[in-house]
Short mmCIF file of C-alpha atoms and ligand atoms in Angstrom, two decimals:
data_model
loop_
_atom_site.label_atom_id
_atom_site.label_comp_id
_atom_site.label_asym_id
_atom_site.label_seq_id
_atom_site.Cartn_x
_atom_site.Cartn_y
_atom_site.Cartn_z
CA UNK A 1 30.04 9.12 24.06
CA UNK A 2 28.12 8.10 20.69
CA UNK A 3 27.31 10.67 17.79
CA UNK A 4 24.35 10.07 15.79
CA UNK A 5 26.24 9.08 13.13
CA UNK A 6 27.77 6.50 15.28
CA UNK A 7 24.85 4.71 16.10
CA UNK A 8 23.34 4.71 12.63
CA UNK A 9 26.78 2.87 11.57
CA UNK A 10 25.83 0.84 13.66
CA UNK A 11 22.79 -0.68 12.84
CA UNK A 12 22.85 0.74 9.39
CA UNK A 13 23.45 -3.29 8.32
CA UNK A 14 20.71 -4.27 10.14
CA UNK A 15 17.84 -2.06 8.75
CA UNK A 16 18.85 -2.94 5.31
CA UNK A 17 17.86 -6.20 5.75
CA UNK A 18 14.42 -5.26 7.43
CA UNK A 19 13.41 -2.39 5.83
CA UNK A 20 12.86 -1.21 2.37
CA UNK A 21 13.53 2.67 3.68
CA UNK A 22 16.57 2.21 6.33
CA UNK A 23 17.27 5.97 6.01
CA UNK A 24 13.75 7.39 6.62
CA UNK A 25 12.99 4.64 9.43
CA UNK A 26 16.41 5.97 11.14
CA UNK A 27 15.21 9.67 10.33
CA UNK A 28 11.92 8.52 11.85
CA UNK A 29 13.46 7.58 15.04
CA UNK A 30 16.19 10.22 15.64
CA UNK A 31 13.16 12.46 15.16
CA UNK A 32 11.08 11.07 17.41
CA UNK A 33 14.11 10.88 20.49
CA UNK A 34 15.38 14.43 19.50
CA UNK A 35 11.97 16.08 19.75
CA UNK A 36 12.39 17.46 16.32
CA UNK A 37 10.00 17.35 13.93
CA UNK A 38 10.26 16.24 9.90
CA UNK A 39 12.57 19.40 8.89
CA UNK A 40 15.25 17.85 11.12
CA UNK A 41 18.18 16.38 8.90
CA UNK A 42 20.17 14.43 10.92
CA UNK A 43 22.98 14.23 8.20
CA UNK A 44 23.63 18.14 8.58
CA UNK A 45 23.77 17.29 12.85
CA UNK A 46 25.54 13.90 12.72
CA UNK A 47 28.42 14.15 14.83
CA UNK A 48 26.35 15.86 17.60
CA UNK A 49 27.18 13.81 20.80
CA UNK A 50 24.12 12.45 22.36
CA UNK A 51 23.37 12.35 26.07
CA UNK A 52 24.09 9.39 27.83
CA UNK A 53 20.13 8.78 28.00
CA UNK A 54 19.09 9.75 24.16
CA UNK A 55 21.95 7.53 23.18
CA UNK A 56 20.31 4.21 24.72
CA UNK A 57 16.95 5.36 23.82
CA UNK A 58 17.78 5.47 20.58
CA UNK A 59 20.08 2.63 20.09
CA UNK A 60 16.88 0.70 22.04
CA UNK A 61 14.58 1.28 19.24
CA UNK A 62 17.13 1.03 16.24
CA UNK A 63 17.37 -2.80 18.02
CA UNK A 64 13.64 -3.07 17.61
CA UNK A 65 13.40 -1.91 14.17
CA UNK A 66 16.54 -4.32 13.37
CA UNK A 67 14.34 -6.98 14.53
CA UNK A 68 11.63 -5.74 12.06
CA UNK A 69 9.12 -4.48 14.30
CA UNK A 70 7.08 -1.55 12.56
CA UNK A 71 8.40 2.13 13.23
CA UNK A 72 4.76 2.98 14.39
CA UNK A 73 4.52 0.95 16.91
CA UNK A 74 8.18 1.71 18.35
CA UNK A 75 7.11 5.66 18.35
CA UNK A 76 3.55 4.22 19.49
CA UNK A 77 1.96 7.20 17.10
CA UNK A 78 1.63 7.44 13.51
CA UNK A 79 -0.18 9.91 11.20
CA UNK A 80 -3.21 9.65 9.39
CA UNK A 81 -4.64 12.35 7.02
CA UNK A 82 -2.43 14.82 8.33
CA UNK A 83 -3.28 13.79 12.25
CA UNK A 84 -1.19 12.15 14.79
CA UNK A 85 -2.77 9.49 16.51
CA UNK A 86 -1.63 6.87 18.98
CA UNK A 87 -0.79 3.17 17.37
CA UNK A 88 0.23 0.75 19.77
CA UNK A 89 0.30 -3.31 18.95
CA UNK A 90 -3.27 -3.50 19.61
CA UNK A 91 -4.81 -1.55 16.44
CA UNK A 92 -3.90 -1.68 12.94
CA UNK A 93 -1.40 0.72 11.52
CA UNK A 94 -3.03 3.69 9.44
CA UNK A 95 -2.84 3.31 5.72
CA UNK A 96 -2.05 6.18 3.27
CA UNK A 97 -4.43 4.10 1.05
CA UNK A 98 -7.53 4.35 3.86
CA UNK A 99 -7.66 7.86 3.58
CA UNK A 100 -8.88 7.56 0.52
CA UNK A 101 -12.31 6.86 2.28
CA UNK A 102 -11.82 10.35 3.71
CA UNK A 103 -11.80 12.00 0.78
CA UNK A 104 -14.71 10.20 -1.29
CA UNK A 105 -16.68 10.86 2.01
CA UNK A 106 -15.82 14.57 1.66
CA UNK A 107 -16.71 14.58 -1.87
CA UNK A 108 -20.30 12.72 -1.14
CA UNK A 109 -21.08 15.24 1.94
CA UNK A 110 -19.72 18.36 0.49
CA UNK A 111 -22.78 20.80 0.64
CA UNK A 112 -24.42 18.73 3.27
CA UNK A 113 -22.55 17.13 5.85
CA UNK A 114 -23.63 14.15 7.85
CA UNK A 115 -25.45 13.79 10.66
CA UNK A 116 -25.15 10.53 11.92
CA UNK A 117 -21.91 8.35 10.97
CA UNK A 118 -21.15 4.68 11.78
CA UNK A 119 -17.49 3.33 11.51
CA UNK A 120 -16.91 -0.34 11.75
CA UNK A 121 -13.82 -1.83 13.05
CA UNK A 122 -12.64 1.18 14.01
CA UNK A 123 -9.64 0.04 15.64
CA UNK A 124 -7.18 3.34 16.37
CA UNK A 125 -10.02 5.32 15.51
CA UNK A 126 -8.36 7.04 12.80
CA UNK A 127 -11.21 6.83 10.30
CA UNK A 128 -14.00 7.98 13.02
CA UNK A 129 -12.22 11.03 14.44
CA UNK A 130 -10.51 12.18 11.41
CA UNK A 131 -14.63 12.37 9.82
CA UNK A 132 -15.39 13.86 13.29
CA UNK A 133 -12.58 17.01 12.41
CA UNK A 134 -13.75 17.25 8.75
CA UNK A 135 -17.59 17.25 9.03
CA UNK A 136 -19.77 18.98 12.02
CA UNK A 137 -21.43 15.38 12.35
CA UNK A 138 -23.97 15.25 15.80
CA UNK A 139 -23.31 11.77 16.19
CA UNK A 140 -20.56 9.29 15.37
CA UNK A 141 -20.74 5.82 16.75
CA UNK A 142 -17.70 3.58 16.38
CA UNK A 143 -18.10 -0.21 16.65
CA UNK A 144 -15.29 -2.02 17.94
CA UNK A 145 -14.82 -5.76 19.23
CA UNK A 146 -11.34 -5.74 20.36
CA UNK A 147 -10.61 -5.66 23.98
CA UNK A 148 -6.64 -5.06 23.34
CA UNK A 149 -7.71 -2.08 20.88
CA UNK A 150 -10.57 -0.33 22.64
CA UNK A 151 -8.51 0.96 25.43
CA UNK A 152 -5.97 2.70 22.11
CA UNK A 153 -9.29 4.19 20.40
CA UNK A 154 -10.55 5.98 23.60
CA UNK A 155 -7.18 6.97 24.46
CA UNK A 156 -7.12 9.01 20.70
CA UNK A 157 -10.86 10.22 21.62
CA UNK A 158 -9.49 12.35 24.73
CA UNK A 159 -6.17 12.76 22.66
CA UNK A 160 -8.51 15.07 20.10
CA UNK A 161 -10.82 16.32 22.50
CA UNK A 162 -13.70 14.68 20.40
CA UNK A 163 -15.42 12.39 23.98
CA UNK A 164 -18.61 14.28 23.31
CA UNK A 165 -19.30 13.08 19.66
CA UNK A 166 -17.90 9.66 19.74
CA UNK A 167 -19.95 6.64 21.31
CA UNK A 168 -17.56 3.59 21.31
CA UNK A 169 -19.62 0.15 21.29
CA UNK A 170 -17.92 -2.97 22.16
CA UNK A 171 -19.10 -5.20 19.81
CA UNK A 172 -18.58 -7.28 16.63
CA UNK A 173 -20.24 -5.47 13.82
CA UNK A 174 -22.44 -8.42 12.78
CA UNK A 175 -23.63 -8.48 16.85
CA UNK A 176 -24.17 -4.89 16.96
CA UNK A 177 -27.67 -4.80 17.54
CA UNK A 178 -29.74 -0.79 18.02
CA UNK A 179 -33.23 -0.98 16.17
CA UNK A 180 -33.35 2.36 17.07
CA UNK A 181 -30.84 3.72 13.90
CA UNK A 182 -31.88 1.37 11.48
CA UNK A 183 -32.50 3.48 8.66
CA UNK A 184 -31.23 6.15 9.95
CA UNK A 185 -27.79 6.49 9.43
CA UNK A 186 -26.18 8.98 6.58
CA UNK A 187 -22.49 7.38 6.12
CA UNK A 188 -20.74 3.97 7.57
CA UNK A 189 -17.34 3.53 6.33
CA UNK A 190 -15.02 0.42 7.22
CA UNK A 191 -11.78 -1.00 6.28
CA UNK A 192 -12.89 -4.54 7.32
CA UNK A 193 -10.20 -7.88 7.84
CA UNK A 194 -10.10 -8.74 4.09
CA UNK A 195 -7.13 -10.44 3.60
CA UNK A 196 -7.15 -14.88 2.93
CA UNK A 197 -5.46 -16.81 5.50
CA UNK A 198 -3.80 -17.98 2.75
CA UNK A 199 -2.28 -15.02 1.37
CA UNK A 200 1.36 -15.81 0.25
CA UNK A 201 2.18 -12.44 -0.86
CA UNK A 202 1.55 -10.61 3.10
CA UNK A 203 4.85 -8.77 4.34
CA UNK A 204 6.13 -10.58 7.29
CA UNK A 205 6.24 -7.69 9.85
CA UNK A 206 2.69 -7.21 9.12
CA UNK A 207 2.15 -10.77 9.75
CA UNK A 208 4.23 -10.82 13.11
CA UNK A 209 3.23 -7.72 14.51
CA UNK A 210 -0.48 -6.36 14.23
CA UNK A 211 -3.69 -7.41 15.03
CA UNK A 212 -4.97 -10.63 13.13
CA UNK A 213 -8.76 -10.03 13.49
CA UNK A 214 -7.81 -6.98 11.84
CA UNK A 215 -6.17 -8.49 8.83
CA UNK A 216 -7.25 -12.18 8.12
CA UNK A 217 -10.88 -12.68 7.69
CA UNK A 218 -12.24 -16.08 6.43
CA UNK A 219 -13.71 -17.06 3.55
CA UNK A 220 -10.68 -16.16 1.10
CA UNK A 221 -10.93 -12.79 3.04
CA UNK A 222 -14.52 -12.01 2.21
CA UNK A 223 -16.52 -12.98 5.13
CA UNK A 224 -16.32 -9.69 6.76
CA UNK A 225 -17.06 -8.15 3.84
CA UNK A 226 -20.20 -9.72 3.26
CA UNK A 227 -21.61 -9.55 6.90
CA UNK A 228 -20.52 -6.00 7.00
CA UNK A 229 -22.26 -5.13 4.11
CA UNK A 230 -25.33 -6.77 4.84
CA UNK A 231 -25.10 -4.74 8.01
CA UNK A 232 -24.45 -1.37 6.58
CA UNK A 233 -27.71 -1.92 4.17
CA UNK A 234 -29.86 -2.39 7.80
CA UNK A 235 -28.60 1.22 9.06
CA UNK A 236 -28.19 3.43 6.13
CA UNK A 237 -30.86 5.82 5.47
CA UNK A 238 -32.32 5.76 2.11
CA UNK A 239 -29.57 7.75 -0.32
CA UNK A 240 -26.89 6.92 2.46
CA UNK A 241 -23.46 6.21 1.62
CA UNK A 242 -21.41 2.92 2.83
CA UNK A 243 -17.64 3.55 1.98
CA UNK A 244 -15.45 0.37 2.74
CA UNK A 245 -11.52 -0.85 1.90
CA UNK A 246 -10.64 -4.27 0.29
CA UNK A 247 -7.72 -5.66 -0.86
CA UNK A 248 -5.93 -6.40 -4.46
CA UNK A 249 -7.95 -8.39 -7.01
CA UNK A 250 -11.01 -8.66 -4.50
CA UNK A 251 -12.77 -5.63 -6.86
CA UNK A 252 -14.84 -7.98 -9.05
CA UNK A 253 -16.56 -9.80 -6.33
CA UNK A 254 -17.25 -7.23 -3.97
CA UNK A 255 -18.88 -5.48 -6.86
CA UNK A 256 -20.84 -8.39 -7.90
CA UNK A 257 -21.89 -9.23 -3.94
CA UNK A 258 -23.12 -5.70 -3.21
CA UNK A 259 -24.58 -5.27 -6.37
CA UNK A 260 -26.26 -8.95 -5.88
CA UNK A 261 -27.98 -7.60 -2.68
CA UNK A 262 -30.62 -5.34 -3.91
CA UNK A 263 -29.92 -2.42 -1.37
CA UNK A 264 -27.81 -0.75 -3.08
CA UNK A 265 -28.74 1.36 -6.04
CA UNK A 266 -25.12 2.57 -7.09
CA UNK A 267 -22.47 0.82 -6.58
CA UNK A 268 -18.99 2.46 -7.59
CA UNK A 269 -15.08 1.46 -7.14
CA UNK A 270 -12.41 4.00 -6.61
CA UNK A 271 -8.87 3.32 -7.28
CA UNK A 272 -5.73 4.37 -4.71
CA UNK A 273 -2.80 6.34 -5.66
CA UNK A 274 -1.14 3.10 -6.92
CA UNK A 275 -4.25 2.68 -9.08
CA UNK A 276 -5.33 -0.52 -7.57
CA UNK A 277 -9.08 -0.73 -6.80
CA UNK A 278 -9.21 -0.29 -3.44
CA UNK A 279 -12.77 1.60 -1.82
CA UNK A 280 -16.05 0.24 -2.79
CA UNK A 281 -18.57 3.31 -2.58
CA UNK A 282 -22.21 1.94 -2.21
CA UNK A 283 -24.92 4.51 -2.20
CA UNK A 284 -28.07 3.16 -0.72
CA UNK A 285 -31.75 2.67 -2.59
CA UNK A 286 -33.60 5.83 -2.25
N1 LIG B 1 -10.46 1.54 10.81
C1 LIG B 1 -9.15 1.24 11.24
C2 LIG B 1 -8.16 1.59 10.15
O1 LIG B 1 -8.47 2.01 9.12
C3 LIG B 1 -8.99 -0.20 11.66
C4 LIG B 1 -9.16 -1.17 10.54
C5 LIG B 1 -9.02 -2.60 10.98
O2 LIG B 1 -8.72 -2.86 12.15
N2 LIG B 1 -9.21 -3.53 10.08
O3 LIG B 1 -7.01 1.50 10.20
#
């Protein structure tokens, strides 16, 4: 018979070394196994005996997370802008810091919401449906090349009942080829691979577990943003918006390469809540 407490003795050890938040992973997991949701406090319920069953449940994913696998991918959900949506190894993990693409679209489309949206990369789909719940957008088309993540972004389509307003294409963005929309399209937003192969600095659970085409991108980690952009100036509409992530100390030159292409009229940078650039806004020529 094992108490809560007991098993977070346990492995207590263990998540220190892996994790920079041991208690909230824990939290995270009894949660999850407990069917309780955040307000839970395990501390207040620790010697409650589990069942035989909950017990080995849990004390199977506290051995994952020991082993540093990411607490999304163990609960195979995570949130995004207030959402739940399903994360297995396939996708990337949602970022607090990529919802800030949420909110500068918001603040673009306020009075006038768009009609046509294009999300590249989309991976989970996080970025697609959430704009799908926030604006009363006819058409959203996400563009997606990965055959281990496609299956995970039109699993979170029926998830949020959105299968009527979201096309998925299976394609690299630079190969995704509709004549048809060129010009037409009111807001693209992406969170491209952007990081060097070479990046020293990259957490190693990031590394190990999710998706490198979604991470590593060539070119010091600026090929995919230059082909993307190049893209997104074919589709936009004239006073269209293209809203895209990049990573630490890339600011400078993806300024200076969108600026450099002549499509874009406007080209801002917003900072995240850590007040590292971090969203390129690029509003096109009208
Ligand atoms: N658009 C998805 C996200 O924001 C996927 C991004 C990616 O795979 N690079 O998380």
């Amino acid at each position: 018979m094992k108490t809560i407490r007991d098993i977070w003795v346990e492995f207590k050890d263990q998540f220190q070394k892996v994790s920079l938040s041991p208690e909230s992973d824990f939290k995270w997991l009894v949660e999850n196994v407990l069917e309780e949701n955040h307000s839970f406090h395990w501390t207040l319920h620790s010697e409650l005996i589990l069942s035989p069953l909950k017990a080995e449940v849990l004390s199977t994913f506290c051995r994952r997370r020991a082993e540093g696998e990411p607490i999304a991918y163990i609960l195979g959900e995570w949130d995004f802008y207030g959402r739940r949506f399903i994360v297995e190894p396939g996708v990337l993990i949602p970022r607090p810091e990529t919802e800030l693409i949420i909110e500068i679209a918001k603040k673009k489309f306020k009075d006038n919401h768009p009609q046509w949206i294009l999300d590249f990369g989309s991976g989970s789909g996080c970025l697609a449906l959430t704009l799908a719940y926030e604006f009363s957008t006819e058409k959203m088309i996400a563009i997606e090349k990965s055959p281990q993540a496609i299956p995970i972004l039109e699993k979170n389509k029926k998830l949020h009942g959105l299968t009527d307003r979201l096309d998925v294409f299976a394609s690299d963005v630079v190969d995704f080829h509709c004549t048809d929309l060129w010009g037409k399209i009111d807001l693209i937003v992406a969170n491209p691979p952007y990081i060097d192969f070479l990046d020293q600095e990259i957490a190693q659970d990031v590394k190990k577990y999710e998706p490198k085409e979604a991470l590593f991108s060539e070119e010091r980690g600026f090929a995919a943003i230059h082909s993307w952009a190049v893209v997104a100036g074919k589709y936009l509409r004239p006073g269209g918006f293209y809203l895209f992530e990049f990573g630490k100390g890339q600011a400078q030159e993806v300024f200076d390469f969108v600026t450099s292409m002549g499509v874009f009229d406007k080209v801002e940078i917003e900072k995240d809540l850590n007040g590292i650039d971090r969203v390129a806004i690029c509003k096109k020529s009208d």
